[in-house]
Each structure stands twice: as structure tokens, then as C-alpha cells.
Short mmCIF file of C-alpha atoms in Angstrom, two decimals:
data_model
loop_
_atom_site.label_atom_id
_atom_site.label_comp_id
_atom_site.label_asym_id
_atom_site.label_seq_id
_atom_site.Cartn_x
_atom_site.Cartn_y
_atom_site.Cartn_z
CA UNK B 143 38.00 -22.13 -31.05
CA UNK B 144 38.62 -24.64 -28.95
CA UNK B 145 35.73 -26.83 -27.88
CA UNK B 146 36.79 -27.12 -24.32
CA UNK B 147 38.88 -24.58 -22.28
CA UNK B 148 40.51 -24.84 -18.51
CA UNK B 149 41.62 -21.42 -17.19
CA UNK B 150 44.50 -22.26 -14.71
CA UNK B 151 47.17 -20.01 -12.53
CA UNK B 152 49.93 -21.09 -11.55
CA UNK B 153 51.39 -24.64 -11.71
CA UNK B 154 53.86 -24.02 -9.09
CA UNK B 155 51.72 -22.52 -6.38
CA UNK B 156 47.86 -23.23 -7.33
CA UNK B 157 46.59 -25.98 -5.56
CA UNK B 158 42.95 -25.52 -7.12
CA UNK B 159 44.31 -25.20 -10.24
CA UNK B 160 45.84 -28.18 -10.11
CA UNK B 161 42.60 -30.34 -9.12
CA UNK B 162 40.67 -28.92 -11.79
CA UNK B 163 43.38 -30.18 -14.50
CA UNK B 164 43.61 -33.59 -13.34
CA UNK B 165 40.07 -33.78 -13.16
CA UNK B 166 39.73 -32.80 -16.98
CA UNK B 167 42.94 -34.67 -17.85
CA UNK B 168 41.25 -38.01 -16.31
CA UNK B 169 38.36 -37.38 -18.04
CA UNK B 170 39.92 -37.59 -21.25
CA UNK B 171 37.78 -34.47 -22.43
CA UNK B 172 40.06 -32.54 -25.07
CA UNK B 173 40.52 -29.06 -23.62
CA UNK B 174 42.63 -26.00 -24.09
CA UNK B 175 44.91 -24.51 -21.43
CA UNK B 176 44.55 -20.81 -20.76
CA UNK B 177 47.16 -19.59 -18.27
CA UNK B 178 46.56 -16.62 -15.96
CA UNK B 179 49.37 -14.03 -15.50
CA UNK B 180 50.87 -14.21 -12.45
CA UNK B 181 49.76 -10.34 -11.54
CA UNK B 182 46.16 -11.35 -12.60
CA UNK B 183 44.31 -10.40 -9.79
CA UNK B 184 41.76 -13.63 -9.60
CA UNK B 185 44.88 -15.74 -9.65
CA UNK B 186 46.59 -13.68 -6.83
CA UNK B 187 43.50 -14.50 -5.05
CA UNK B 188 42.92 -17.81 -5.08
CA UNK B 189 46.59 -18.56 -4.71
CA UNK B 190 47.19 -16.23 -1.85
CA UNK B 191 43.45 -17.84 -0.31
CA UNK B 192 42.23 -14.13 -0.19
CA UNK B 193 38.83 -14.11 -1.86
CA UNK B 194 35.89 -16.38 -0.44
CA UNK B 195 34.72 -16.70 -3.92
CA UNK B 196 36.90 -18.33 -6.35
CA UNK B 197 37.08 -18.11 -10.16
CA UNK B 198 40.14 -19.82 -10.90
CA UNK B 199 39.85 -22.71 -12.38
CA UNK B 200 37.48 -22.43 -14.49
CA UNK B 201 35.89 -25.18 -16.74
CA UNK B 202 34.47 -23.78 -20.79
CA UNK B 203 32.36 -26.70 -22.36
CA UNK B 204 30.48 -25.71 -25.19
CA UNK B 205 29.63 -22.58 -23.82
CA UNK B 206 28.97 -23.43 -20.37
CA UNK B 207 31.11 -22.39 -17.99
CA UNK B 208 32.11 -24.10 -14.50
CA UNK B 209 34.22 -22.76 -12.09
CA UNK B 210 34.08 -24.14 -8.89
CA UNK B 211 36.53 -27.36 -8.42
CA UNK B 212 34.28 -29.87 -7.40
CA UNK B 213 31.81 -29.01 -9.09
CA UNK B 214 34.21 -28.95 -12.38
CA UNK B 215 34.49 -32.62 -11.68
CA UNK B 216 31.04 -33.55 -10.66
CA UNK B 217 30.24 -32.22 -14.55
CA UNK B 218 33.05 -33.92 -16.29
CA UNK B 219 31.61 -37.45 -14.63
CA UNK B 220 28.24 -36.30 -16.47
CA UNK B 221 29.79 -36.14 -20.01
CA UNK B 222 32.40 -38.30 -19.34
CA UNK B 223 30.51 -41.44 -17.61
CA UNK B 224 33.07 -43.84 -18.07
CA UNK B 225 36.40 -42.20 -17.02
CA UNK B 226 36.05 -42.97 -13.59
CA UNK B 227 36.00 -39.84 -11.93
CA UNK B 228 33.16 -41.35 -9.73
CA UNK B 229 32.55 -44.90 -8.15
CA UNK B 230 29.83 -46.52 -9.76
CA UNK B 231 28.63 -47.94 -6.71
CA UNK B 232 26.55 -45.77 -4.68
CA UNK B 233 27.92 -46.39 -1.33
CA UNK B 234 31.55 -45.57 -2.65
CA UNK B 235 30.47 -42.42 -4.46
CA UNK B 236 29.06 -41.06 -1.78
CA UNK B 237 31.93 -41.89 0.07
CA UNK B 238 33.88 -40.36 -2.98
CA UNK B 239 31.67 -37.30 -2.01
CA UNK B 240 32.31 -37.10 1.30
CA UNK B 241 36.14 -37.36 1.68
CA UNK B 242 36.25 -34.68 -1.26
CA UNK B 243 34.01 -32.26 0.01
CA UNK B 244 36.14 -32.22 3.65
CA UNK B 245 38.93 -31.44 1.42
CA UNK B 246 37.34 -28.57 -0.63
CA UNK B 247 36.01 -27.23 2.78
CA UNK B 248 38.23 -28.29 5.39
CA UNK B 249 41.66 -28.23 6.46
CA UNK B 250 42.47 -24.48 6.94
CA UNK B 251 45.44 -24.71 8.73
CA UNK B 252 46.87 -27.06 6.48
CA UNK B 253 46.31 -24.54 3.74
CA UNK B 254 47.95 -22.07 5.46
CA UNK B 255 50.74 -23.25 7.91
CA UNK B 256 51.76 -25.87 4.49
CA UNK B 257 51.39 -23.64 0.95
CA UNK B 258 51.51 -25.52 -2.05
CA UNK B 259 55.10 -24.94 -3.68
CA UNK B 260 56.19 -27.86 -5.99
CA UNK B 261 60.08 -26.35 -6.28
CA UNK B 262 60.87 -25.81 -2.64
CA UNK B 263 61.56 -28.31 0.03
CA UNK B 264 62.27 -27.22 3.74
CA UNK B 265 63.80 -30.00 5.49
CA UNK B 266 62.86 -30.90 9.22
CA UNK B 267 60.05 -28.20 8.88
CA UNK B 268 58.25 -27.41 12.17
CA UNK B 269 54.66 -28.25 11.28
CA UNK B 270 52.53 -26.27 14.09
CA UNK B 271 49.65 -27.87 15.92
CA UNK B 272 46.41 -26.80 13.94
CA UNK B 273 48.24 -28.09 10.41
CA UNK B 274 49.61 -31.02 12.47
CA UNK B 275 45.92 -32.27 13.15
CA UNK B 276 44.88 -31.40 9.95
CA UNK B 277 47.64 -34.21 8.37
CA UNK B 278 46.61 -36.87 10.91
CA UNK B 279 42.65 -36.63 10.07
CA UNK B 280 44.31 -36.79 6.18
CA UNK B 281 46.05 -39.70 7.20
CA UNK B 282 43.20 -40.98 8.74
CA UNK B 283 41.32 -40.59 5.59
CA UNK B 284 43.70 -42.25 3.35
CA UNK B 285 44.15 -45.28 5.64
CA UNK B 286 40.60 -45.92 5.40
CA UNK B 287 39.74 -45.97 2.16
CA UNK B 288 43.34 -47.15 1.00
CA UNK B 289 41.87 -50.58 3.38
CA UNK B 290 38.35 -50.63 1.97
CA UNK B 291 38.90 -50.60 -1.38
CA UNK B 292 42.18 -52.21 -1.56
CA UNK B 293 44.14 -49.79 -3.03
CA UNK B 294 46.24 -48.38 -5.12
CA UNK B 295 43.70 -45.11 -5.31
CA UNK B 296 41.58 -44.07 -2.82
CA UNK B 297 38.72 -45.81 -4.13
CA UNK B 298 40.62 -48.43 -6.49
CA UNK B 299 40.99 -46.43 -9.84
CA UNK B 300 41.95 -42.92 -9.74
CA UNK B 301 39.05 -40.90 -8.74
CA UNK B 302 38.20 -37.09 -7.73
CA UNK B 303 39.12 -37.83 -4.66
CA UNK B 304 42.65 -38.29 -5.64
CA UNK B 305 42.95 -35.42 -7.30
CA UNK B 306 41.18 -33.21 -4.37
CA UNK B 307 44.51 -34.85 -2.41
CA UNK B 308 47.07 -34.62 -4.91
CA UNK B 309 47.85 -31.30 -3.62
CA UNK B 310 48.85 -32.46 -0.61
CA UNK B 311 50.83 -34.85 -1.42
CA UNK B 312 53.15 -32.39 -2.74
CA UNK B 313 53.20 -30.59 0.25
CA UNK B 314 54.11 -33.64 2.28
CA UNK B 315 57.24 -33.71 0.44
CA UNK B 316 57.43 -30.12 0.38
CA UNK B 317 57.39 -29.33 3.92
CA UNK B 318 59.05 -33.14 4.82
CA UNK B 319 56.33 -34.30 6.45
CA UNK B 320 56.51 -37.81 8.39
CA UNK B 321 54.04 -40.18 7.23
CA UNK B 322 52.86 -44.15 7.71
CA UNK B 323 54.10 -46.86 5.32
CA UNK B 324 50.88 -46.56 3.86
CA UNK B 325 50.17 -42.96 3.61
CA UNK B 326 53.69 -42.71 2.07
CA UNK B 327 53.19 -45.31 -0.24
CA UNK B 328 49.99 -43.41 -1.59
CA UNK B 329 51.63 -40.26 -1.82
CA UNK B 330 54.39 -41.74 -3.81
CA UNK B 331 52.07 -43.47 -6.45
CA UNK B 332 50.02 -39.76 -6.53
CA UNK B 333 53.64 -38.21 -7.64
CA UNK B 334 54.34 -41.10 -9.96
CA UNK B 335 50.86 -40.70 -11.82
CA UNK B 336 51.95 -39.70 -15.07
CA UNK B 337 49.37 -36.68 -15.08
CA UNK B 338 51.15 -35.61 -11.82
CA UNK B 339 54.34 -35.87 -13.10
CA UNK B 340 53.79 -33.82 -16.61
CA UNK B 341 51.81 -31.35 -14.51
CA UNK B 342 55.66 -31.23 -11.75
CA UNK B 343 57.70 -30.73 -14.68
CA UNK B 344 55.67 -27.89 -16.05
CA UNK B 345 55.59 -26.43 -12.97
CA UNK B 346 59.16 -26.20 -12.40
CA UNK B 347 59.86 -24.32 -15.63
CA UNK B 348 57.70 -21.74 -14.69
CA UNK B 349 59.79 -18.05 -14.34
CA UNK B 350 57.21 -16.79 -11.73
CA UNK B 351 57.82 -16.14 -8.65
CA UNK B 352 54.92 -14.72 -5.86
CA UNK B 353 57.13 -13.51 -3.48
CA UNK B 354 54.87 -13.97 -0.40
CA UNK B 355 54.89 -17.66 -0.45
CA UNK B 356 58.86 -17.94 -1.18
CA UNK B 357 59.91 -16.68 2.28
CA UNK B 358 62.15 -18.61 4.56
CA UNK B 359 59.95 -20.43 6.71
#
């Protein structure tokens, strides 16, 4: 049995699930994939953003299990000091913090007006006006801390906080969102990571489809 485990849904669609692995896959923990069926019903859930309380994905470390995203990577920092995952300076962790926890609590509209969906694209898409302040306080974000710390990661190296917002960067491209030389620039590198990339092509070999987010928008 596999010393560490990462229970994931979808590639395609799950934006949580897709967090969670880059967090562990930074960390350079050895895990184990196990994949949910598409009819699973926690997967359904936190895909679809139907249950308040989300199992999926879920962290197994020696027996301990950890389930909630951020909190997946605030206990891969702990046994993995030295990947990264937070700043070692206390003023840009908490920063780290911050910025990650809007994401893991914020942006709604985003979530639902934009769905994560890696093969689709949707040309000229009509982003309404909740989602459409939800990607200028995310540009806002990334501007900042793309000019404090200089770059090419939020906070220098690749951090949580990049892969709290890797997510969206695939819905940027998704949903052909207009962005700033520098926002676009970020996204770009995000996609280019090679974690993002082997996660992309994975995704679009999947055979699922969940037939409520493939509808013409």
C-alpha cells in the first residue's frame, strides 16, 4: 500500500482537484492517484459546486487523512519544509495566506458564470457582470504580487498560491477572457509549468463527459 494517496475527480472539470495535485506534486511527496468515477456522487458534488462540504480531494499520509484544499497544502509545507509551498518570510506567507484563502472562499460568480473545462474554448464569450468583477479583483491580485516579488510566480517560486489560481488560468483561455500584458504573461507561464501541462494532457484523454457543464453557452 501506497504510503501516500490523493483521491481526485475529474481532470477535465475539477478545479479542486486540480489544486490539491499540484500542491502534492510540488511537494515532491510520492503519492498514489485514486480516481473517482465520474457518477461518484462526492465527485458530482464538488464538481457541480452542490455540497457546502467537500471531500474531494482528499490527502492519505500515513494514515491521516486531509481533505480540505488548503488545508492539504498547509500540511504538505509541514512535512515537506523545503519545497516551497510557503514563503519563508513571514510577511510573504501571510500574504501567501491571504490571496489563497480569497480564492478558496471567494469568487462565486467566477465559479459559476466561468466552469472549469480544460477541452472547450468559447470564443468572444459574454462574461456577465458579477464574474466580470470577480476577474478584475484576480487581476488585481496578480498585478500586485507579480510587482512585489518580481515575478515569475506570485511570490517568486511557485507557491500555493499558484496553484489556488491555476484553475483560473484555464478558464481565462477557456472562456477567452481579455487580460493585461502582465496577467497574460502569468497565465501563460501557469499553462507552461510542466505539472500543468502533464496534468492538460491527462485531462484531455479523459472519455467523461458531465453533461451539465458541456452545454452551449
Amino acid at each position: 500500500m501506497a504510503r501516500t494517496t490523493i483521491t481526485l475527480s475529474s481532470r477535465n472539470y475539477s478545479s479542486w482537484s486540480l489544486r490539491g495535485w499540484l500542491m502534492a506534486k510540488q511537494s515532491g511527496v510520492p503519492f498514489t492517484e485514486i480516481m473517482l468515477a465520474p457518477d461518484d456522487l462526492d465527485a458530482r458534488a464538488e464538481i457541480l459546486l452542490l455540497s457546502p462540504s467537500i471531500l474531494v480531494p482528499c490527502l492519505e499520509y500515513e494514515g491521516i487523512k486531509i481533505w480540505d484544499t488548503l488545508a492539504i497544502g498547509e500540511f504538505l509545507n509541514e512535512i515537506a519544509p523545503n519545497a516551497g509551498l510557503l514563503p519563508k518570510d513571514r510577511a510573504k506567507r501571510a500574504h501567501c495566506r491571504s490571496i489563497s484563502g480569497e480564492m478558496h472562499s471567494g469568487f462565486s460568480a467566477l465559479r459559476s458564470a466561468l466552469p472549469m473545462n480544460l477541452r472547450a474554448r468559447f470564443p468572444n464569450f459574454k462574461v456577465w457582470s458579477k464574474a466580470d468583477a470577480d476577474i478584475a479583483r484576480i487581476a488585481t491580485i496578480w498585478n500586485e504580487c507579480l510587482r512585489a516579488y518580481g515575478g515569475p510566480f506570485l511570490f517568486g517560486e511557485f507557491s500555493i498560491a499558484d496553484a489556488m489560481y491555476a484553475p483560473v488560468a484555464t478558464r481565462f483561455v477557456t472562456y477567452d477572457v481579455k487580460l493585461d500584458a502582465t496577467c497574460a504573461g502569468y497565465r501563460d507561464r501557469i499553462l507552461a509549468w510542466p505539472a500543468m501541462q502533464e496534468w492538460t494532457d491527462a485531462a484531455l484523454e479523459e472519455p467523461e463527459e458531465i453533461e451539465e457543464l458541456e452545454v452551449e453557452f
